[in-house]
Every structure is written in structure tokens, then in C-alpha cells.
GROMACS .gro file of C-alpha atoms in nm:
model
  359
    1UNK     CA    1  -3.486  -0.917  -1.258
    2UNK     CA    2  -3.122  -1.079  -1.249
    3UNK     CA    3  -2.888  -0.835  -1.002
    4UNK     CA    4  -2.522  -0.921  -1.000
    5UNK     CA    5  -2.272  -0.847  -0.713
    6UNK     CA    6  -1.876  -0.847  -0.832
    7UNK     CA    7  -1.649  -1.068  -0.540
    8UNK     CA    8  -1.482  -0.837  -0.287
    9UNK     CA    9  -1.452  -0.704   0.081
   10UNK     CA   10  -1.795  -0.503   0.071
   11UNK     CA   11  -1.968  -0.822  -0.053
   12UNK     CA   12  -1.843  -1.105   0.094
   13UNK     CA   13  -1.642  -1.199   0.406
   14UNK     CA   14  -1.320  -1.307   0.258
   15UNK     CA   15  -1.141  -1.655   0.404
   16UNK     CA   16  -0.820  -1.705   0.395
   17UNK     CA   17  -0.526  -1.595   0.136
   18UNK     CA   18  -0.788  -1.518  -0.143
   19UNK     CA   19  -0.693  -1.229  -0.420
   20UNK     CA   20  -0.823  -1.075  -0.707
   21UNK     CA   21  -0.720  -1.119  -1.042
   22UNK     CA   22  -0.937  -0.937  -1.352
   23UNK     CA   23  -1.274  -0.966  -1.221
   24UNK     CA   24  -1.205  -1.291  -1.002
   25UNK     CA   25  -1.177  -1.372  -0.647
   26UNK     CA   26  -0.895  -1.664  -0.642
   27UNK     CA   27  -0.954  -1.887  -0.321
   28UNK     CA   28  -0.620  -2.074  -0.336
   29UNK     CA   29  -0.545  -2.285  -0.008
   30UNK     CA   30  -0.771  -2.503   0.181
   31UNK     CA   31  -0.991  -2.325   0.371
   32UNK     CA   32  -1.013  -2.000   0.158
   33UNK     CA   33  -1.365  -1.876   0.059
   34UNK     CA   34  -1.627  -1.646   0.116
   35UNK     CA   35  -1.948  -1.574   0.297
   36UNK     CA   36  -2.225  -1.312   0.259
   37UNK     CA   37  -2.573  -1.241   0.397
   38UNK     CA   38  -2.866  -1.216   0.173
   39UNK     CA   39  -3.253  -1.134   0.180
   40UNK     CA   40  -3.366  -1.183  -0.161
   41UNK     CA   41  -3.562  -1.481  -0.351
   42UNK     CA   42  -3.297  -1.591  -0.570
   43UNK     CA   43  -2.934  -1.649  -0.531
   44UNK     CA   44  -2.686  -1.776  -0.769
   45UNK     CA   45  -2.298  -1.789  -0.792
   46UNK     CA   46  -2.082  -1.852  -1.036
   47UNK     CA   47  -1.749  -1.998  -1.041
   48UNK     CA   48  -1.437  -1.998  -1.241
   49UNK     CA   49  -1.182  -2.296  -1.282
   50UNK     CA   50  -0.786  -2.268  -1.324
   51UNK     CA   51  -0.585  -2.478  -1.614
   52UNK     CA   52  -0.694  -2.782  -1.434
   53UNK     CA   53  -1.061  -2.738  -1.527
   54UNK     CA   54  -1.009  -2.830  -1.875
   55UNK     CA   55  -0.753  -3.066  -1.850
   56UNK     CA   56  -0.496  -3.162  -2.158
   57UNK     CA   57  -0.177  -3.352  -2.172
   58UNK     CA   58   0.043  -3.117  -1.963
   59UNK     CA   59  -0.153  -3.123  -1.664
   60UNK     CA   60  -0.367  -3.389  -1.467
   61UNK     CA   61  -0.708  -3.387  -1.497
   62UNK     CA   62  -0.977  -3.585  -1.228
   63UNK     CA   63  -0.708  -3.623  -0.913
   64UNK     CA   64  -0.611  -3.254  -0.930
   65UNK     CA   65  -0.940  -3.027  -1.004
   66UNK     CA   66  -1.031  -2.810  -0.697
   67UNK     CA   67  -1.313  -2.967  -0.503
   68UNK     CA   68  -1.553  -2.709  -0.327
   69UNK     CA   69  -1.918  -2.656  -0.099
   70UNK     CA   70  -2.148  -2.439  -0.114
   71UNK     CA   71  -2.357  -2.374   0.204
   72UNK     CA   72  -2.696  -2.254   0.276
   73UNK     CA   73  -2.733  -2.190   0.624
   74UNK     CA   74  -2.492  -2.397   0.753
   75UNK     CA   75  -2.547  -2.657   0.581
   76UNK     CA   76  -2.408  -2.793   0.225
   77UNK     CA   77  -2.649  -2.806  -0.082
   78UNK     CA   78  -2.377  -2.855  -0.357
   79UNK     CA   79  -2.010  -3.037  -0.391
   80UNK     CA   80  -1.805  -3.105  -0.631
   81UNK     CA   81  -1.460  -3.062  -0.856
   82UNK     CA   82  -1.445  -2.811  -1.064
   83UNK     CA   83  -1.459  -2.932  -1.445
   84UNK     CA   84  -1.543  -2.592  -1.667
   85UNK     CA   85  -1.349  -2.277  -1.673
   86UNK     CA   86  -1.763  -2.109  -1.566
   87UNK     CA   87  -1.985  -2.289  -1.375
   88UNK     CA   88  -2.331  -2.132  -1.196
   89UNK     CA   89  -2.461  -2.273  -0.879
   90UNK     CA   90  -2.852  -2.246  -0.799
   91UNK     CA   91  -2.810  -2.150  -0.409
   92UNK     CA   92  -3.188  -2.159  -0.384
   93UNK     CA   93  -3.481  -1.986  -0.514
   94UNK     CA   94  -3.790  -1.939  -0.367
   95UNK     CA   95  -4.116  -1.751  -0.419
   96UNK     CA   96  -4.093  -1.527  -0.129
   97UNK     CA   97  -3.786  -1.369  -0.002
   98UNK     CA   98  -3.552  -1.501   0.250
   99UNK     CA   99  -3.263  -1.444   0.455
  100UNK     CA  100  -2.994  -1.653   0.431
  101UNK     CA  101  -2.617  -1.701   0.504
  102UNK     CA  102  -2.382  -1.809   0.210
  103UNK     CA  103  -2.031  -2.025   0.213
  104UNK     CA  104  -1.855  -2.103  -0.039
  105UNK     CA  105  -1.525  -2.320   0.094
  106UNK     CA  106  -1.225  -2.429  -0.146
  107UNK     CA  107  -1.220  -2.785   0.029
  108UNK     CA  108  -0.859  -2.893  -0.178
  109UNK     CA  109  -0.488  -2.758  -0.114
  110UNK     CA  110  -0.348  -2.450  -0.329
  111UNK     CA  111  -0.086  -2.707  -0.461
  112UNK     CA  112  -0.322  -2.884  -0.710
  113UNK     CA  113  -0.530  -2.584  -0.822
  114UNK     CA  114  -0.740  -2.292  -0.774
  115UNK     CA  115  -1.058  -2.200  -0.814
  116UNK     CA  116  -1.237  -1.871  -0.886
  117UNK     CA  117  -1.549  -1.710  -0.788
  118UNK     CA  118  -1.636  -1.397  -1.069
  119UNK     CA  119  -2.005  -1.280  -0.898
  120UNK     CA  120  -2.315  -1.391  -0.709
  121UNK     CA  121  -2.694  -1.331  -0.877
  122UNK     CA  122  -2.958  -1.256  -0.723
  123UNK     CA  123  -3.299  -1.081  -0.783
  124UNK     CA  124  -3.340  -0.701  -0.872
  125UNK     CA  125  -3.397  -0.542  -0.563
  126UNK     CA  126  -3.200  -0.794  -0.325
  127UNK     CA  127  -2.846  -0.709  -0.161
  128UNK     CA  128  -2.583  -0.872  -0.018
  129UNK     CA  129  -2.346  -0.774   0.245
  130UNK     CA  130  -2.020  -0.979   0.476
  131UNK     CA  131  -2.027  -1.203   0.754
  132UNK     CA  132  -1.986  -1.042   1.038
  133UNK     CA  133  -1.541  -1.164   1.133
  134UNK     CA  134  -1.479  -1.347   1.456
  135UNK     CA  135  -1.303  -1.206   1.752
  136UNK     CA  136  -1.035  -1.442   1.672
  137UNK     CA  137  -0.819  -1.517   1.386
  138UNK     CA  138  -0.566  -1.857   1.336
  139UNK     CA  139  -0.313  -1.924   1.044
  140UNK     CA  140  -0.235  -2.320   1.027
  141UNK     CA  141   0.062  -2.393   0.815
  142UNK     CA  142   0.100  -2.778   0.737
  143UNK     CA  143   0.136  -3.080   0.476
  144UNK     CA  144  -0.073  -3.317   0.416
  145UNK     CA  145  -0.218  -3.344   0.769
  146UNK     CA  146  -0.361  -3.006   0.789
  147UNK     CA  147  -0.485  -2.995   0.429
  148UNK     CA  148  -0.732  -3.315   0.552
  149UNK     CA  149  -0.539  -3.529   0.245
  150UNK     CA  150  -0.766  -3.849   0.228
  151UNK     CA  151  -0.976  -3.802   0.492
  152UNK     CA  152  -1.308  -3.858   0.298
  153UNK     CA  153  -1.138  -4.187   0.106
  154UNK     CA  154  -1.328  -4.531   0.151
  155UNK     CA  155  -1.000  -4.717   0.197
  156UNK     CA  156  -0.659  -4.637   0.311
  157UNK     CA  157  -0.516  -4.816  -0.069
  158UNK     CA  158  -0.710  -4.592  -0.252
  159UNK     CA  159  -0.487  -4.377  -0.516
  160UNK     CA  160  -0.510  -3.959  -0.381
  161UNK     CA  161  -0.746  -3.794  -0.555
  162UNK     CA  162  -0.917  -3.381  -0.491
  163UNK     CA  163  -1.169  -3.522  -0.445
  164UNK     CA  164  -1.155  -3.727  -0.136
  165UNK     CA  165  -0.977  -3.430   0.040
  166UNK     CA  166  -1.150  -3.220   0.294
  167UNK     CA  167  -0.998  -2.951   0.468
  168UNK     CA  168  -1.355  -2.875   0.667
  169UNK     CA  169  -1.279  -3.266   0.859
  170UNK     CA  170  -0.878  -3.153   0.923
  171UNK     CA  171  -0.827  -3.073   1.330
  172UNK     CA  172  -0.720  -2.748   1.225
  173UNK     CA  173  -1.037  -2.688   1.078
  174UNK     CA  174  -1.264  -2.822   1.317
  175UNK     CA  175  -1.014  -2.633   1.632
  176UNK     CA  176  -1.061  -2.283   1.471
  177UNK     CA  177  -1.471  -2.406   1.478
  178UNK     CA  178  -1.460  -2.474   1.856
  179UNK     CA  179  -1.243  -2.121   1.924
  180UNK     CA  180  -1.512  -2.005   1.749
  181UNK     CA  181  -1.192  -1.835   1.511
  182UNK     CA  182  -1.151  -1.733   1.156
  183UNK     CA  183  -0.901  -1.969   1.052
  184UNK     CA  184  -0.658  -1.854   0.739
  185UNK     CA  185  -0.477  -2.197   0.569
  186UNK     CA  186  -0.050  -2.192   0.449
  187UNK     CA  187  -0.071  -2.624   0.370
  188UNK     CA  188   0.114  -2.760   0.079
  189UNK     CA  189   0.132  -3.218   0.046
  190UNK     CA  190   0.440  -3.337   0.065
  191UNK     CA  191   0.645  -3.003   0.217
  192UNK     CA  192   0.859  -2.968   0.470
  193UNK     CA  193   1.088  -2.723   0.624
  194UNK     CA  194   1.402  -2.867   0.573
  195UNK     CA  195   1.342  -3.176   0.302
  196UNK     CA  196   0.976  -3.196   0.131
  197UNK     CA  197   0.862  -3.590   0.181
  198UNK     CA  198   1.150  -3.852  -0.030
  199UNK     CA  199   1.114  -4.230  -0.080
  200UNK     CA  200   1.493  -4.219  -0.176
  201UNK     CA  201   1.582  -4.059   0.106
  202UNK     CA  202   1.795  -3.788  -0.066
  203UNK     CA  203   1.710  -3.448   0.003
  204UNK     CA  204   1.388  -3.282  -0.164
  205UNK     CA  205   1.514  -2.915  -0.199
  206UNK     CA  206   1.129  -2.779  -0.390
  207UNK     CA  207   0.913  -2.872  -0.179
  208UNK     CA  208   1.007  -2.653   0.150
  209UNK     CA  209   0.740  -2.408   0.226
  210UNK     CA  210   0.951  -2.139   0.406
  211UNK     CA  211   1.044  -2.056   0.061
  212UNK     CA  212   0.656  -2.027  -0.049
  213UNK     CA  213   0.517  -1.888   0.311
  214UNK     CA  214   0.540  -1.507   0.142
  215UNK     CA  215   0.391  -1.598  -0.171
  216UNK     CA  216   0.002  -1.600  -0.161
  217UNK     CA  217   0.031  -1.973  -0.288
  218UNK     CA  218   0.228  -2.172  -0.455
  219UNK     CA  219   0.004  -2.461  -0.754
  220UNK     CA  220   0.190  -2.700  -0.958
  221UNK     CA  221  -0.054  -2.684  -1.249
  222UNK     CA  222  -0.147  -2.306  -1.273
  223UNK     CA  223   0.071  -2.001  -1.310
  224UNK     CA  224  -0.238  -1.777  -1.190
  225UNK     CA  225  -0.096  -1.625  -0.908
  226UNK     CA  226   0.278  -1.725  -0.988
  227UNK     CA  227   0.486  -1.558  -0.789
  228UNK     CA  228   0.245  -1.282  -0.622
  229UNK     CA  229   0.341  -1.206  -0.264
  230UNK     CA  230   0.098  -1.210   0.042
  231UNK     CA  231  -0.038  -0.905   0.198
  232UNK     CA  232   0.053  -1.034   0.571
  233UNK     CA  233  -0.081  -0.659   0.690
  234UNK     CA  234  -0.428  -0.698   0.585
  235UNK     CA  235  -0.442  -1.085   0.752
  236UNK     CA  236  -0.323  -0.967   1.132
  237UNK     CA  237  -0.341  -1.296   1.262
  238UNK     CA  238  -0.419  -1.367   1.658
  239UNK     CA  239  -0.254  -1.708   1.645
  240UNK     CA  240  -0.027  -1.866   1.432
  241UNK     CA  241  -0.034  -2.268   1.440
  242UNK     CA  242   0.287  -2.464   1.296
  243UNK     CA  243   0.258  -2.820   1.218
  244UNK     CA  244   0.533  -2.933   1.022
  245UNK     CA  245   0.828  -3.218   1.033
  246UNK     CA  246   0.659  -3.531   0.944
  247UNK     CA  247   0.840  -3.496   0.569
  248UNK     CA  248   1.151  -3.368   0.669
  249UNK     CA  249   1.171  -3.687   0.845
  250UNK     CA  250   1.202  -3.938   0.552
  251UNK     CA  251   1.517  -3.735   0.485
  252UNK     CA  252   1.657  -3.703   0.835
  253UNK     CA  253   1.553  -4.064   0.951
  254UNK     CA  254   1.747  -3.962   1.314
  255UNK     CA  255   2.043  -3.930   1.151
  256UNK     CA  256   2.234  -3.662   1.430
  257UNK     CA  257   2.393  -3.400   1.169
  258UNK     CA  258   2.038  -3.415   0.889
  259UNK     CA  259   1.817  -3.405   1.240
  260UNK     CA  260   2.054  -3.090   1.350
  261UNK     CA  261   1.995  -2.980   0.991
  262UNK     CA  262   1.616  -2.938   1.038
  263UNK     CA  263   1.644  -2.804   1.384
  264UNK     CA  264   1.853  -2.471   1.224
  265UNK     CA  265   1.567  -2.461   0.936
  266UNK     CA  266   1.279  -2.498   1.203
  267UNK     CA  267   1.500  -2.189   1.414
  268UNK     CA  268   1.516  -2.004   1.087
  269UNK     CA  269   1.142  -2.018   0.970
  270UNK     CA  270   1.053  -1.948   1.325
  271UNK     CA  271   1.202  -1.607   1.312
  272UNK     CA  272   1.035  -1.589   0.981
  273UNK     CA  273   0.706  -1.620   1.079
  274UNK     CA  274   0.734  -1.374   1.371
  275UNK     CA  275   0.891  -1.128   1.133
  276UNK     CA  276   0.525  -1.139   0.922
  277UNK     CA  277   0.333  -1.186   1.235
  278UNK     CA  278   0.463  -0.968   1.471
  279UNK     CA  279   0.188  -0.949   1.727
  280UNK     CA  280   0.042  -1.329   1.704
  281UNK     CA  281   0.080  -1.639   2.004
  282UNK     CA  282   0.340  -1.882   1.736
  283UNK     CA  283   0.224  -2.221   1.873
  284UNK     CA  284   0.429  -2.513   1.723
  285UNK     CA  285   0.333  -2.848   1.729
  286UNK     CA  286   0.412  -3.218   1.604
  287UNK     CA  287   0.300  -3.536   1.618
  288UNK     CA  288  -0.046  -3.693   1.485
  289UNK     CA  289   0.197  -3.935   1.212
  290UNK     CA  290   0.425  -4.148   1.412
  291UNK     CA  291   0.672  -4.034   1.080
  292UNK     CA  292   0.816  -3.701   1.236
  293UNK     CA  293   0.738  -3.778   1.541
  294UNK     CA  294   1.077  -3.797   1.672
  295UNK     CA  295   1.179  -3.452   1.580
  296UNK     CA  296   0.910  -3.342   1.793
  297UNK     CA  297   1.240  -3.265   2.033
  298UNK     CA  298   1.418  -3.037   1.792
  299UNK     CA  299   1.111  -2.831   1.806
  300UNK     CA  300   1.110  -2.772   2.129
  301UNK     CA  301   1.441  -2.691   2.119
  302UNK     CA  302   1.432  -2.444   1.849
  303UNK     CA  303   1.215  -2.313   2.001
  304UNK     CA  304   1.379  -2.301   2.358
  305UNK     CA  305   1.693  -2.149   2.209
  306UNK     CA  306   1.457  -1.867   1.994
  307UNK     CA  307   1.292  -1.796   2.337
  308UNK     CA  308   1.611  -1.750   2.564
  309UNK     CA  309   1.773  -1.529   2.225
  310UNK     CA  310   1.513  -1.325   2.149
  311UNK     CA  311   1.290  -1.282   2.481
  312UNK     CA  312   0.990  -1.400   2.310
  313UNK     CA  313   0.748  -1.508   2.543
  314UNK     CA  314   0.460  -1.564   2.282
  315UNK     CA  315   0.618  -1.932   2.180
  316UNK     CA  316   0.475  -2.243   2.220
  317UNK     CA  317   0.451  -2.607   2.184
  318UNK     CA  318   0.223  -2.866   2.169
  319UNK     CA  319   0.276  -3.249   2.098
  320UNK     CA  320  -0.049  -3.438   1.950
  321UNK     CA  321  -0.086  -3.755   2.182
  322UNK     CA  322  -0.031  -4.089   1.962
  323UNK     CA  323  -0.284  -4.213   1.742
  324UNK     CA  324  -0.424  -4.551   1.820
  325UNK     CA  325  -0.501  -4.812   1.534
  326UNK     CA  326  -0.913  -4.844   1.645
  327UNK     CA  327  -0.944  -4.484   1.439
  328UNK     CA  328  -0.854  -4.590   1.129
  329UNK     CA  329  -0.654  -4.469   0.854
  330UNK     CA  330  -0.685  -4.210   0.580
  331UNK     CA  331  -0.482  -4.277   0.230
  332UNK     CA  332  -0.115  -4.342   0.296
  333UNK     CA  333  -0.194  -4.387   0.679
  334UNK     CA  334  -0.295  -4.045   0.726
  335UNK     CA  335  -0.517  -3.928   1.017
  336UNK     CA  336  -0.873  -4.046   1.015
  337UNK     CA  337  -1.198  -3.819   1.003
  338UNK     CA  338  -1.196  -3.965   1.348
  339UNK     CA  339  -0.787  -3.835   1.449
  340UNK     CA  340  -0.886  -3.527   1.351
  341UNK     CA  341  -1.195  -3.465   1.555
  342UNK     CA  342  -0.978  -3.624   1.885
  343UNK     CA  343  -0.723  -3.376   1.784
  344UNK     CA  344  -0.855  -3.073   1.756
  345UNK     CA  345  -1.019  -3.138   2.089
  346UNK     CA  346  -0.687  -3.175   2.196
  347UNK     CA  347  -0.541  -2.842   2.023
  348UNK     CA  348  -0.849  -2.643   2.153
  349UNK     CA  349  -0.818  -2.701   2.449
  350UNK     CA  350  -0.404  -2.619   2.474
  351UNK     CA  351  -0.454  -2.268   2.289
  352UNK     CA  352  -0.795  -2.177   2.502
  353UNK     CA  353  -0.580  -2.253   2.805
  354UNK     CA  354  -0.232  -2.200   2.779
  355UNK     CA  355  -0.275  -1.947   2.537
  356UNK     CA  356  -0.553  -1.715   2.573
  357UNK     CA  357  -0.545  -1.818   2.920
  358UNK     CA  358  -0.932  -1.889   2.900
  359UNK     CA  359  -1.032  -2.146   3.203
   0.00000   0.00000   0.00000
């Protein structure tokens, strides 16, 4: 006999910016998800799709659908794109009762699509409980690099698809794993602080991350959670990592007046992040891709001014080492899996020694 469990904080550990609407928990940003423990003979999970799961003429299809992974005791047992409004994933079915840890992770970014979880189904008499939270919590704010954009592509020349985007191979996810931390993500491809990515050099005032930071998430193709504010009190991050500036460089291009405009916008964003995270350590970094690397000087200047003006001593800067050609590249010269792994180790070491003061 089947037994259904709702998906909420009483039954699962909720990862990242995931919120309920109706009877569905919607996973929004990269890395959002759930984790739970169970003692059961069988477990299934019912997923729900947003507008991209049933593409029409107004919505891009295959390349924008939400990508997910289901893990059983740490191993991926199902992965794919959400292609229907509802889909049931069989996690396991056994003859005898077993203990198991189950995770559902949204691998792709919120700008493209959301992924819902409707319920957890087990055999009668079994139960589910939330996985224990880690002692450390980190929020990563970034762009396509943080999303793991194109990291699983076979060629750097491939067109983008959520099928090749995997946050679990990004420097941010791997860094959090090395630090035994829970991670939350706010990352959007092509977004910047003063301008989104622009090929023409004209300022893109739409794809500005500070404009959407206080929302749960923004999605080009879904209205499910449009404009819904995020509850920062519930998040309570210990560390916030900001990795922005790469897309801004397509606008600033080392022009002094535009570079100063970036500085002013970045300075303002530090203040916004501090207001919403009053007790967190803030790490401001840049440098994984060559584009925007020169803006790191302005990041340092903004942090130094903010620290002097506010007497805030819990803010740090970190510059990623340049990417060697030997590490290869993902789509559009984004960092490869090798680069992400190296940068994860470097950032984790910095946070451990300079922020947490662990020798």
C-alpha cells in the first residue's frame, strides 16, 4: 500500500532558494533541491514541470528545460530534462526494508526554468526525515560561471543547452563540498552588476543581478514565482561569495568612466548584500575568465572603501588564478570541469585559512 509525504521542512532538508506554491515545492536556482533519509522498501518522487516542460510557440523548448539529478546514497540514479508537467521517478524498490539517503538536485539555472517536487511516495509503514544540516552555510552569487554553464559539453563550439549545464561540477558546489558546507546559489547567465553581457557594447540594463537579488528567483520563461521576495531571515548564510564582473566588462571595456560606473554599482551592491546578511563573511572574487579580470582592481577598491567607511571587517577579496590552455574550455570559452575543480580547491583553501581561520 502506497504512502505519500508532502515535501516541506518537516520531511526534507531544503537546499537553496526553494519555495512552496500550492502543494508543490519549486526548485529555482542551480543547486536548489531536497535531501531526506528513509527506511522503506520502495521510494518514488513525483516531479512537476513549469511552462518549459510543455513548450509552445512562446517558449523555447529543449535548450531551456529544467535539468535534474536524483541521488541514492550519494550516487546519481536518474538524470534528465523535465519534459512533461508531471513525472514519477522510481528511486528504488526492494524486497526488504533498507535505510537510504535520497537527494534531488536542480542542475540548471533559474533564468531558464523551474522544477517542482510534488510528493514523496513510499510503501505503507515507512517514513522520511530531513537530512541534518551542515554547521556551515555559504551563498554563492554569480553569473554563468557559477551556474556551471556548458561544463558537460563535448565541444566549446556547441550551442548552449541546459542539458550541458551542471552546477555540481562548478567551482562553487565543489568548494562548498570541500568545506562540508550547505550551499545556496543566486546565479544567472549573462548577468552583471552594472550591465549584462552585451556584444554591441551598448549597456544592458535588464540583466542586472542586484535588481533581482532580493527575489526568490527570476525566470525568463515562467511566471510561477514572479516577483516573490526571498526570506533572508530563514536563509542565515555564514558566508556570501560574490563572483560578478565578467559580463560587465563587455560594457566597460577598460573605459575609465564606465569602469568607475561599475565601481559605484559594485559598492552599492556590497551594501545591499550586507544589509540582507548582517552577520555573514562576504568574499568578493573575480578572475576565472579573462573577460572582466581587469575589473578586479575596482572590486578591491570598492571593498576597501566600504570597509573604511563602514568599519566592517568581515569582507575579503579573492582573485582566481588565470586559466591555462591545458585545462581546456567549455561552451563559449567558459571554464572546463578541470578549471572548476582547481578553482574550487583554491577558493576553499582561502576561505578555510583567511575567513574561518582554520590552520
